PDB file of C-alpha atoms in Angstrom:
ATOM      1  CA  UNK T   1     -21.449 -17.927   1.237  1.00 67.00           C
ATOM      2  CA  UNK T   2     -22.629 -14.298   1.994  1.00 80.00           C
ATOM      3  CA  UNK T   3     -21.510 -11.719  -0.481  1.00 88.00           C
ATOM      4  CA  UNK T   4     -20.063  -8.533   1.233  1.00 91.00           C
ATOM      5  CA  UNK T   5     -20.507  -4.921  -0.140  1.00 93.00           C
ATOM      6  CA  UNK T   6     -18.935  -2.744   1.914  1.00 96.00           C
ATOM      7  CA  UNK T   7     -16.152  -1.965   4.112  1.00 96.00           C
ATOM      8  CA  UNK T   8     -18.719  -2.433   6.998  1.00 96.00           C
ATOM      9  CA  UNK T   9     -19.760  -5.704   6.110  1.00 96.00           C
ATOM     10  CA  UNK T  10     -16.415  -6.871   6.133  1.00 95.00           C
ATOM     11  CA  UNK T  11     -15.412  -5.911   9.646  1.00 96.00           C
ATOM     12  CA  UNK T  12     -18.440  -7.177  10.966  1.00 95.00           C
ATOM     13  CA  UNK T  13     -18.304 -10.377   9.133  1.00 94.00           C
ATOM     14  CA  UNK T  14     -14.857 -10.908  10.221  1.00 94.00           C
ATOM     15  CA  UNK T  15     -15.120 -10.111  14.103  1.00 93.00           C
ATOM     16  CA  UNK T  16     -18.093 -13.013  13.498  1.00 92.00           C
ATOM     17  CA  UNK T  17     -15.330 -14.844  12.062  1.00 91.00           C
ATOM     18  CA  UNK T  18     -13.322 -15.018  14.895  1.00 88.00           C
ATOM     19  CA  UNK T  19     -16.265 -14.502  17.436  1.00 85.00           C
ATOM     20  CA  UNK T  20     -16.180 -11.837  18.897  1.00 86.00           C
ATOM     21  CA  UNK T  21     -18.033  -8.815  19.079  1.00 88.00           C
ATOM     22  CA  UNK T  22     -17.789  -5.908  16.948  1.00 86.00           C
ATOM     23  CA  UNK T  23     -16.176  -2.525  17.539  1.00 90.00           C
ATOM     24  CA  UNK T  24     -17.856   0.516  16.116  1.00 93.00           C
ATOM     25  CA  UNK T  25     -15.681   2.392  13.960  1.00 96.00           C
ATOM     26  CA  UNK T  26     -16.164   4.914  11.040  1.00 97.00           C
ATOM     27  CA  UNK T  27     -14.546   4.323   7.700  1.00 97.00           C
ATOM     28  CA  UNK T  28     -13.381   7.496   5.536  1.00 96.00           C
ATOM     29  CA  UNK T  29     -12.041   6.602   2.019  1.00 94.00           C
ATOM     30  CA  UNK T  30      -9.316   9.150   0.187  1.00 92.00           C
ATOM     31  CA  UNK T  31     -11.009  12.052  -1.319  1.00 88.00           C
ATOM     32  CA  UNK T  32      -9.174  14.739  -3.404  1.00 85.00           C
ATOM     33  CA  UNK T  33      -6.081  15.769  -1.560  1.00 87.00           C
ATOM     34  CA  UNK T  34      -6.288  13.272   0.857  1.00 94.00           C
ATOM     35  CA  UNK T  35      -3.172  10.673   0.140  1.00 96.00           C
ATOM     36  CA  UNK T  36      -4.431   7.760   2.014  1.00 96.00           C
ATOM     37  CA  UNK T  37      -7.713   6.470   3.676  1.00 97.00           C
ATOM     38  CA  UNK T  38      -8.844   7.035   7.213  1.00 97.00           C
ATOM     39  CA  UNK T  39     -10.342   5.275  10.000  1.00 97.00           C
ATOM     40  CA  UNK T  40     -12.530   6.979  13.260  1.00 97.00           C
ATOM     41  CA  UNK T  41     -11.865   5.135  16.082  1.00 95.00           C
ATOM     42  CA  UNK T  42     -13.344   6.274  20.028  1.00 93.00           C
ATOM     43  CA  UNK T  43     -13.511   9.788  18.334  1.00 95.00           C
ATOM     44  CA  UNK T  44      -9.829   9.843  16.932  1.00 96.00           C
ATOM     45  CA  UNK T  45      -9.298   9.715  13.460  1.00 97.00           C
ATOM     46  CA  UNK T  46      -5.946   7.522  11.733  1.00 97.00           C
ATOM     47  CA  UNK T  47      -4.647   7.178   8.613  1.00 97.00           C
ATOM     48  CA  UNK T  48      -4.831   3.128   7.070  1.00 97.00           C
ATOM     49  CA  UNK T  49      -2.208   1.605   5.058  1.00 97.00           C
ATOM     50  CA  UNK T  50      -3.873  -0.612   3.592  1.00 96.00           C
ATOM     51  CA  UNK T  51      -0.946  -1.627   1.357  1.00 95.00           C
ATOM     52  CA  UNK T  52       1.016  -3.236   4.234  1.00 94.00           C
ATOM     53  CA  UNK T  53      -1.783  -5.680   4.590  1.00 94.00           C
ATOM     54  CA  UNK T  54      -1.359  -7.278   0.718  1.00 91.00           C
ATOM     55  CA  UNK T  55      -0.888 -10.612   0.941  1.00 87.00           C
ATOM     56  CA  UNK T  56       2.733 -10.237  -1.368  1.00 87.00           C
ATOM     57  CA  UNK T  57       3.987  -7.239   0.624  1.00 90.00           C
ATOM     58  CA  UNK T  58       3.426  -9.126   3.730  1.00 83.00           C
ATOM     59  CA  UNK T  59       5.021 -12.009   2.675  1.00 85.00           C
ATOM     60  CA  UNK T  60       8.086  -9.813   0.995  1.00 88.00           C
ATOM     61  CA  UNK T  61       8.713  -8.245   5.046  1.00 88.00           C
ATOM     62  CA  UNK T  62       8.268 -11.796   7.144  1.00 86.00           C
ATOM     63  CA  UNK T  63      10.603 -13.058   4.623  1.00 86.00           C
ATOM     64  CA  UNK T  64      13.119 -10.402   4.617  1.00 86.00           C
ATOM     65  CA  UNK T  65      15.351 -11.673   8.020  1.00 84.00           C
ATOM     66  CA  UNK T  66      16.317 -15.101   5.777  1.00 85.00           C
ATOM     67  CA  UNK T  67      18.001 -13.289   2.726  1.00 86.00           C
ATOM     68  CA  UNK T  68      20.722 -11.553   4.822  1.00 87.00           C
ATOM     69  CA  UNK T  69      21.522  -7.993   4.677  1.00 92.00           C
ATOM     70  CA  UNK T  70      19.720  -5.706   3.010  1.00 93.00           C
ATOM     71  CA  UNK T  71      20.386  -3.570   0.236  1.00 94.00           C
ATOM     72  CA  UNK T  72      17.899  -2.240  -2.356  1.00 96.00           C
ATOM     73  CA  UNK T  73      14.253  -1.969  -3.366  1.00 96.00           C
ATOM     74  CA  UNK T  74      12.770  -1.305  -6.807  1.00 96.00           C
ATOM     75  CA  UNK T  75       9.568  -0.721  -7.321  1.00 96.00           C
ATOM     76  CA  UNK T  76       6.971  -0.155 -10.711  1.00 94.00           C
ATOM     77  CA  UNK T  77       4.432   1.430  -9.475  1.00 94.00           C
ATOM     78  CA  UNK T  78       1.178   2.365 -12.444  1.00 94.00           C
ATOM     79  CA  UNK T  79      -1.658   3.612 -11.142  1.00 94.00           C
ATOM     80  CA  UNK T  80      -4.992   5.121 -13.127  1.00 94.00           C
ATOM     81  CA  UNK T  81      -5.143   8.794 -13.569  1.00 94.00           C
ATOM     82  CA  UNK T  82      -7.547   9.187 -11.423  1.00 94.00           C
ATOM     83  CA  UNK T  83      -4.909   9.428  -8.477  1.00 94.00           C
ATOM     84  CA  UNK T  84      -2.293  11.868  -7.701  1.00 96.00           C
ATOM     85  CA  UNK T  85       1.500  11.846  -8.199  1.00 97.00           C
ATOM     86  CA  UNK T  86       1.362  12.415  -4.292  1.00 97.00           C
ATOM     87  CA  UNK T  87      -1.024   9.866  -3.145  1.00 97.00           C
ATOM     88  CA  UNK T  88       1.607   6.927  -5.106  1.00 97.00           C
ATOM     89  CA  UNK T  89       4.510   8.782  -3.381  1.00 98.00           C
ATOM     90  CA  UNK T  90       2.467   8.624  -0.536  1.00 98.00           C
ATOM     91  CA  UNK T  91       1.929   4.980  -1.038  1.00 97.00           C
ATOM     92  CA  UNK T  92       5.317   3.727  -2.294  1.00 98.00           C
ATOM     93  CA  UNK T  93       7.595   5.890   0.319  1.00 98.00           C
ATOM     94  CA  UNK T  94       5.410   4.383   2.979  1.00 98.00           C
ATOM     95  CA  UNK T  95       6.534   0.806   1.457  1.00 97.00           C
ATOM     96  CA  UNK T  96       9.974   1.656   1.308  1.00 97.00           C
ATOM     97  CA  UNK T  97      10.491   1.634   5.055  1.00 97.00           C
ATOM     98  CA  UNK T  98       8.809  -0.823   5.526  1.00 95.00           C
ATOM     99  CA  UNK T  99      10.642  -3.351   3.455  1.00 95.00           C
ATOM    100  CA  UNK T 100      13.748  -1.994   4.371  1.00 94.00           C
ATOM    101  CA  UNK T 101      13.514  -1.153   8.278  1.00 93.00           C
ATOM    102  CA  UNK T 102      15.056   2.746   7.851  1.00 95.00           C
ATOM    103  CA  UNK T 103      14.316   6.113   7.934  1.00 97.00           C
ATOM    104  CA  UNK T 104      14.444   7.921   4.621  1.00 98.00           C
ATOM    105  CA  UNK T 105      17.066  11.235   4.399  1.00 98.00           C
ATOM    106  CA  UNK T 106      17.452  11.971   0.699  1.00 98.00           C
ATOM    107  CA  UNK T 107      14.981  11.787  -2.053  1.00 98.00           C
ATOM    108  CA  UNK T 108      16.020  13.278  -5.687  1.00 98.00           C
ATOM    109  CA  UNK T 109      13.152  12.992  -8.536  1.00 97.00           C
ATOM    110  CA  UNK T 110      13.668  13.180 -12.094  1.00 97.00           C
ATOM    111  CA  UNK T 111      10.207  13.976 -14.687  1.00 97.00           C
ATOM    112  CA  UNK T 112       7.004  15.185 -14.181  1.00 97.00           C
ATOM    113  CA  UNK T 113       3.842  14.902 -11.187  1.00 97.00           C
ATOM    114  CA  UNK T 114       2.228  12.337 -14.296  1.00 97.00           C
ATOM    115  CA  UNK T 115       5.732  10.324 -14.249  1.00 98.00           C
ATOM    116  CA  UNK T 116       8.516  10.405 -12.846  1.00 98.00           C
ATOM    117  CA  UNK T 117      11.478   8.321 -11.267  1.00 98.00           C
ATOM    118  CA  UNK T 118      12.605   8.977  -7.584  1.00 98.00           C
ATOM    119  CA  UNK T 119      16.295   7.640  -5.988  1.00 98.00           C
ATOM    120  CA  UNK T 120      15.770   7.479  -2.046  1.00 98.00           C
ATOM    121  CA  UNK T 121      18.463   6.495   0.510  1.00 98.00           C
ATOM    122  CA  UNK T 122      17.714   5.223   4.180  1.00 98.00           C
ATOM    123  CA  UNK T 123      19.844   6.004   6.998  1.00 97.00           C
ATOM    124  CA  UNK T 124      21.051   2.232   7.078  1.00 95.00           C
ATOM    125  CA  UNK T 125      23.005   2.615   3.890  1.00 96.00           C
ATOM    126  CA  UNK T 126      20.074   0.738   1.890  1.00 97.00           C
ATOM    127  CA  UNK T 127      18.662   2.514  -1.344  1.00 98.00           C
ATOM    128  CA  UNK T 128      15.272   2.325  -3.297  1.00 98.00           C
ATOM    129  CA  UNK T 129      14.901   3.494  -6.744  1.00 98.00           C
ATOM    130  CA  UNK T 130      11.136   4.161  -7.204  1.00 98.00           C
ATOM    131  CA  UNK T 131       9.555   4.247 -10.936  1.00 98.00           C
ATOM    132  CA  UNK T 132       6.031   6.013 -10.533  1.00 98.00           C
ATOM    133  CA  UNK T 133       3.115   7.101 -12.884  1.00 97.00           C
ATOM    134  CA  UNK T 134      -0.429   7.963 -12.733  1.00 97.00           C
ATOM    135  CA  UNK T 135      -1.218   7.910 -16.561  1.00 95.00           C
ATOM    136  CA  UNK T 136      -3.460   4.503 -16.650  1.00 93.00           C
ATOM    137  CA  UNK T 137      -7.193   5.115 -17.934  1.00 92.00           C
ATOM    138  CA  UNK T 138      -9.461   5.806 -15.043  1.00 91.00           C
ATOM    139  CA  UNK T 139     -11.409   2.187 -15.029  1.00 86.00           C
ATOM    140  CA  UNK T 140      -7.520   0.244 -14.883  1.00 87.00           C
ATOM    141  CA  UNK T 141      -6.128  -1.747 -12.158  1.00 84.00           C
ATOM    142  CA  UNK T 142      -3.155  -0.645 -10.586  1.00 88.00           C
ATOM    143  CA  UNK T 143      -0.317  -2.606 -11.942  1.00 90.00           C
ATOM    144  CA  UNK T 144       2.811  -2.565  -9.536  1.00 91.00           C
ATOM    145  CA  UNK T 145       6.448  -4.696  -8.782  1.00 93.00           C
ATOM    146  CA  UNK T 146       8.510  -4.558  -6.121  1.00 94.00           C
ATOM    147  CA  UNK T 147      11.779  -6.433  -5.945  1.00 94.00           C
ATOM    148  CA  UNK T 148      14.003  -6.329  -3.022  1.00 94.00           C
ATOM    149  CA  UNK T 149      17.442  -7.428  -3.141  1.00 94.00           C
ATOM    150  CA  UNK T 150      19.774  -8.450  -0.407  1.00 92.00           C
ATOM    151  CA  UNK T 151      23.474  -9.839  -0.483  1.00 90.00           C
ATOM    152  CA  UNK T 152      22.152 -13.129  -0.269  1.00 88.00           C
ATOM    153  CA  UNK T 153      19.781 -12.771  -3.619  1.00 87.00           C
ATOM    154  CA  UNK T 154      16.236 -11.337  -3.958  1.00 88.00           C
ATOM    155  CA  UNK T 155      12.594 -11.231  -3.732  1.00 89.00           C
ATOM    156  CA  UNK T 156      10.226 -10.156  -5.376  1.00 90.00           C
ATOM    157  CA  UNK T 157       5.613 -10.155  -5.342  1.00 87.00           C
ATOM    158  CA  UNK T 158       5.476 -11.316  -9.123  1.00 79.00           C
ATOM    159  CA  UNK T 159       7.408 -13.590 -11.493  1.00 66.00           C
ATOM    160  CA  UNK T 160      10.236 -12.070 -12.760  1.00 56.00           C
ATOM    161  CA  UNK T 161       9.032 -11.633 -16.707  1.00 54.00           C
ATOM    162  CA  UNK T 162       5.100 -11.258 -15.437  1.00 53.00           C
ATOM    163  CA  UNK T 163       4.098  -7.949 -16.768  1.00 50.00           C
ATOM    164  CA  UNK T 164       1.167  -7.610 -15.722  1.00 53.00           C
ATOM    165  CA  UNK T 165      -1.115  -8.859 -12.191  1.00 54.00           C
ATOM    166  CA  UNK T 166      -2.361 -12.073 -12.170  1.00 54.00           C
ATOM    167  CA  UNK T 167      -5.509 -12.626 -10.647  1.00 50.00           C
ATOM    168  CA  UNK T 168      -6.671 -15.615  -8.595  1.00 48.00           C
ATOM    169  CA  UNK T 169      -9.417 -17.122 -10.869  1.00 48.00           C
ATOM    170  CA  UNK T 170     -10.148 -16.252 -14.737  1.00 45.00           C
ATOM    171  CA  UNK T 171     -13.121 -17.011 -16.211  1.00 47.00           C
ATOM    172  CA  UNK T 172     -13.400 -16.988 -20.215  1.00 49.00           C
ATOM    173  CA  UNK T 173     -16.960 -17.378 -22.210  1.00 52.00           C
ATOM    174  CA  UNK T 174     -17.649 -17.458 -25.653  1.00 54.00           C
ATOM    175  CA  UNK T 175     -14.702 -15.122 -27.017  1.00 52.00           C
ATOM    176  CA  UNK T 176     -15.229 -12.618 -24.609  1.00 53.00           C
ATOM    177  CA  UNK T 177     -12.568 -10.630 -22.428  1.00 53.00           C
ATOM    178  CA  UNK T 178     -12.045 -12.932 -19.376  1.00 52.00           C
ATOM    179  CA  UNK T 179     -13.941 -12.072 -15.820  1.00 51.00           C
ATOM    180  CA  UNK T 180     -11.420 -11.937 -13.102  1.00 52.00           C
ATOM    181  CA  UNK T 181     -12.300 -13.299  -9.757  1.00 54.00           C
ATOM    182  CA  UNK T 182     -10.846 -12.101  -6.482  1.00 52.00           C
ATOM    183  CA  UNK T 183     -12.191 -14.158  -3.570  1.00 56.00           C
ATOM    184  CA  UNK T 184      -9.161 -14.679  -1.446  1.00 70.00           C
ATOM    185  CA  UNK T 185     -10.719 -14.676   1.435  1.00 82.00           C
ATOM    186  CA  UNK T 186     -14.266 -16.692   2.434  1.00 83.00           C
ATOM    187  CA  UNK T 187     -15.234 -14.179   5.022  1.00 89.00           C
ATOM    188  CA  UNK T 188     -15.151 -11.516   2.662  1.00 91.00           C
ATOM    189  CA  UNK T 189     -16.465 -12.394  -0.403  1.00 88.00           C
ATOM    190  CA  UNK T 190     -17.453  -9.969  -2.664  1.00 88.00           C
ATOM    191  CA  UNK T 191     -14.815  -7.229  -1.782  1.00 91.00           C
ATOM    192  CA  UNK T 192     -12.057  -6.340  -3.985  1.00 88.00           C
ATOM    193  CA  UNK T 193      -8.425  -7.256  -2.927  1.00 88.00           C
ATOM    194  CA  UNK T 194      -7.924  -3.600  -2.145  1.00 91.00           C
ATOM    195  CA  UNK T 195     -11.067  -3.280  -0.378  1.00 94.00           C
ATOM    196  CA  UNK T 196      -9.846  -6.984   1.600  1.00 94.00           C
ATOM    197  CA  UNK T 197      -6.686  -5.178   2.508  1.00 94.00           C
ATOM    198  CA  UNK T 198      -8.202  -1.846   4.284  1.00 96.00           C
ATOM    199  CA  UNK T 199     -10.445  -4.588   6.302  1.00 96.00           C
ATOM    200  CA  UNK T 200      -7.472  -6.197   7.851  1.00 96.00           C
ATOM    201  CA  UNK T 201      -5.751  -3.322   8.074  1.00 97.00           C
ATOM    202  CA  UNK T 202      -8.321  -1.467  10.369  1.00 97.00           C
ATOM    203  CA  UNK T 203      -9.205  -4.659  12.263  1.00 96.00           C
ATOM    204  CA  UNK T 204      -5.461  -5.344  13.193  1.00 95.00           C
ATOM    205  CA  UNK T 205      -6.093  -1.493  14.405  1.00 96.00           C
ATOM    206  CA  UNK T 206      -8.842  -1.896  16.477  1.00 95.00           C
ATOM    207  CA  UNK T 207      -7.535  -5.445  17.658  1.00 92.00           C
ATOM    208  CA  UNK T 208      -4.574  -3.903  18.916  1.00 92.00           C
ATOM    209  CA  UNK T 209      -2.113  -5.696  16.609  1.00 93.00           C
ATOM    210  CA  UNK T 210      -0.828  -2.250  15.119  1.00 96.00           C
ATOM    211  CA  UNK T 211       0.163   0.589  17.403  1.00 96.00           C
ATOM    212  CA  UNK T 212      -2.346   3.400  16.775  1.00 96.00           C
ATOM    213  CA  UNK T 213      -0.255   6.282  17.649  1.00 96.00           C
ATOM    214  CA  UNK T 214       2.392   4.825  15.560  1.00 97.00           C
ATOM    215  CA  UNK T 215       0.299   5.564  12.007  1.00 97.00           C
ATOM    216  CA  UNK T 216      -1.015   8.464  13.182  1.00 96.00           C
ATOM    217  CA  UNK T 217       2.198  10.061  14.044  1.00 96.00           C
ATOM    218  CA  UNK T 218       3.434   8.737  10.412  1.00 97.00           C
ATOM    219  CA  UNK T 219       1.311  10.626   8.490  1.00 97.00           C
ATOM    220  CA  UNK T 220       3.071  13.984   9.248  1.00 96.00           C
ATOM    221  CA  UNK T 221       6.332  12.453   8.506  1.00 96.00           C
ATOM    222  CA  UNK T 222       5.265  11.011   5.158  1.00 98.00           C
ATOM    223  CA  UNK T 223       3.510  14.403   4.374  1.00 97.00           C
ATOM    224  CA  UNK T 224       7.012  16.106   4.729  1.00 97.00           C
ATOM    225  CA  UNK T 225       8.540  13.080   1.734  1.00 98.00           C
ATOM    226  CA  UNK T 226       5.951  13.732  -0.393  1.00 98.00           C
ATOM    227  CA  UNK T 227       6.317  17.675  -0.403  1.00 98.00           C
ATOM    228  CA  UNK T 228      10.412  17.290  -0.591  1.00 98.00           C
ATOM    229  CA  UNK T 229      10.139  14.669  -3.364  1.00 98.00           C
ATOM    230  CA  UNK T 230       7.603  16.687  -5.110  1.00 98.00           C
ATOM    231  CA  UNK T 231       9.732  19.879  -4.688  1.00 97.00           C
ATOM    232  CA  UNK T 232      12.211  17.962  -6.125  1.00 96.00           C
ATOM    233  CA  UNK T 233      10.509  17.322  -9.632  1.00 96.00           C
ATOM    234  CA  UNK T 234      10.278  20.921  -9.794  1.00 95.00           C
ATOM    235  CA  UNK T 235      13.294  22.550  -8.528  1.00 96.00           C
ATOM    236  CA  UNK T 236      15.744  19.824 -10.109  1.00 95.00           C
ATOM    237  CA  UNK T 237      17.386  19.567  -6.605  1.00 96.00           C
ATOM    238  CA  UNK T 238      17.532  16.639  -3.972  1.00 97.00           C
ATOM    239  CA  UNK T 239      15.355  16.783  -0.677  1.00 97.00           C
ATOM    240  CA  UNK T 240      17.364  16.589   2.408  1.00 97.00           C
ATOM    241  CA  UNK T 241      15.175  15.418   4.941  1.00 95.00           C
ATOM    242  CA  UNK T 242      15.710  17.585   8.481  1.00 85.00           C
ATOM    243  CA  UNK T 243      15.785  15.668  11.874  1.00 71.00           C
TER     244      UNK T 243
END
């Protein structure tokens, strides 16, 4: 089995996957103030959400339509310090409508742009309550939960007491901490689960499966969240989103 490096590698090994030909395309990870990563495709550039391709978060939304109507979401989300307050808003307010099928018209935010706690309601009468930080050491993993509940019970991408991600393999030798194993996927082997998510995300782009215009017009509209919520930590008042 080929070990994959790079973004690159990944695409091409999985249009080789399902034979057929690959697409050129140039791959632009977050930098600074950017909040998300970005793909080039026939000379236009779009945002990725790479999130909405996680295995659990996919799962979470095709299962959604069984549980009745819904209601809430709460999500813990931790992230190193190496990101920004406004790239897990980003992120996380992104998520929101997508588990919950709405469009977001309040935000209010209580604490600080290192961590803080954010109530959002949807124009569908559905709420999220959002529990953010960025105060992990630079070299941790992400830990996050989301929980959705409906008035027919609840879901949720991790065991109810788990407190921390569990990874697919663990390896332990001679005492030492364990070496954590992430190979989910054969045809891209070698990647991190992150780095596996921002594949399928820009292949379903370039395959068509995701409407392109769609995330790019998105980004402007989750631009304006991030500003109101972020307003919000400083001013002390809620952000009334304009239509």
């Amino acid at each position: 089995m080929k070990k994959i490096h790079t973004i690159e590698e990944g695409l091409d090994s999985l249009f080789r996957a399902g034979q057929r030909p690959p697409r050129p395309f140039r791959y632009r990870k977050a930098q600074g103030e950017d909040r998300c990563d970005r793909v080039i495709l026939d000379g236009e550039t779009y945002p990725i959400f790479t999130w909405r391709y996680h295995p659990k978060y996919y799962t979470l939304r095709s299962s959604l339509p069984l549980l009745g109507d819904l209601s809430t979401v709460k999500s813990l989300d931790f992230a190193p310090n190496t990101n920004t307050m406004a790239q897990e808003l980003f992120r996380e307010l992104d998520l929101v409508e997508f588990f919950l099928s709405g469009n977001i018209i309040s935000i209010m935010g209580y604490g600080t742009r290192q961590a803080a706690n954010f109530i959002v309601r949807l124009d569908n009468g559905t709420i999220a309550n959002l529990e953010l930080s960025v105060t992990m050491p630079a070299e941790a993993s992400r830990e996050s939960k989301h929980t959705i509940f409906t008035n027919n019970g609840m879901v949720t991408d991790m065991v109810t007491d788990n407190v921390i991600i569990q990874q697919q393999v663990h390896l332990f030798n001679k005492g030492k901490d364990p070496v954590a194993f992430t190979d989910h996927d054969p045809n891209l082997f070698g990647l991190t689960l992150e780095d596996q998510n921002t594949c399928y995300a820009i292949y379903a782009l370039i395959d068509g499966r995701e409407d392109r215009q769609e995330w790019k017009d998105r980004v402007g509209h989750l631009n304006r969240l991030v500003d109101g919520a972020l307003e919000c930590l400083q001013t002390g008042k809620k952000y009334i989103v304009s239509r």
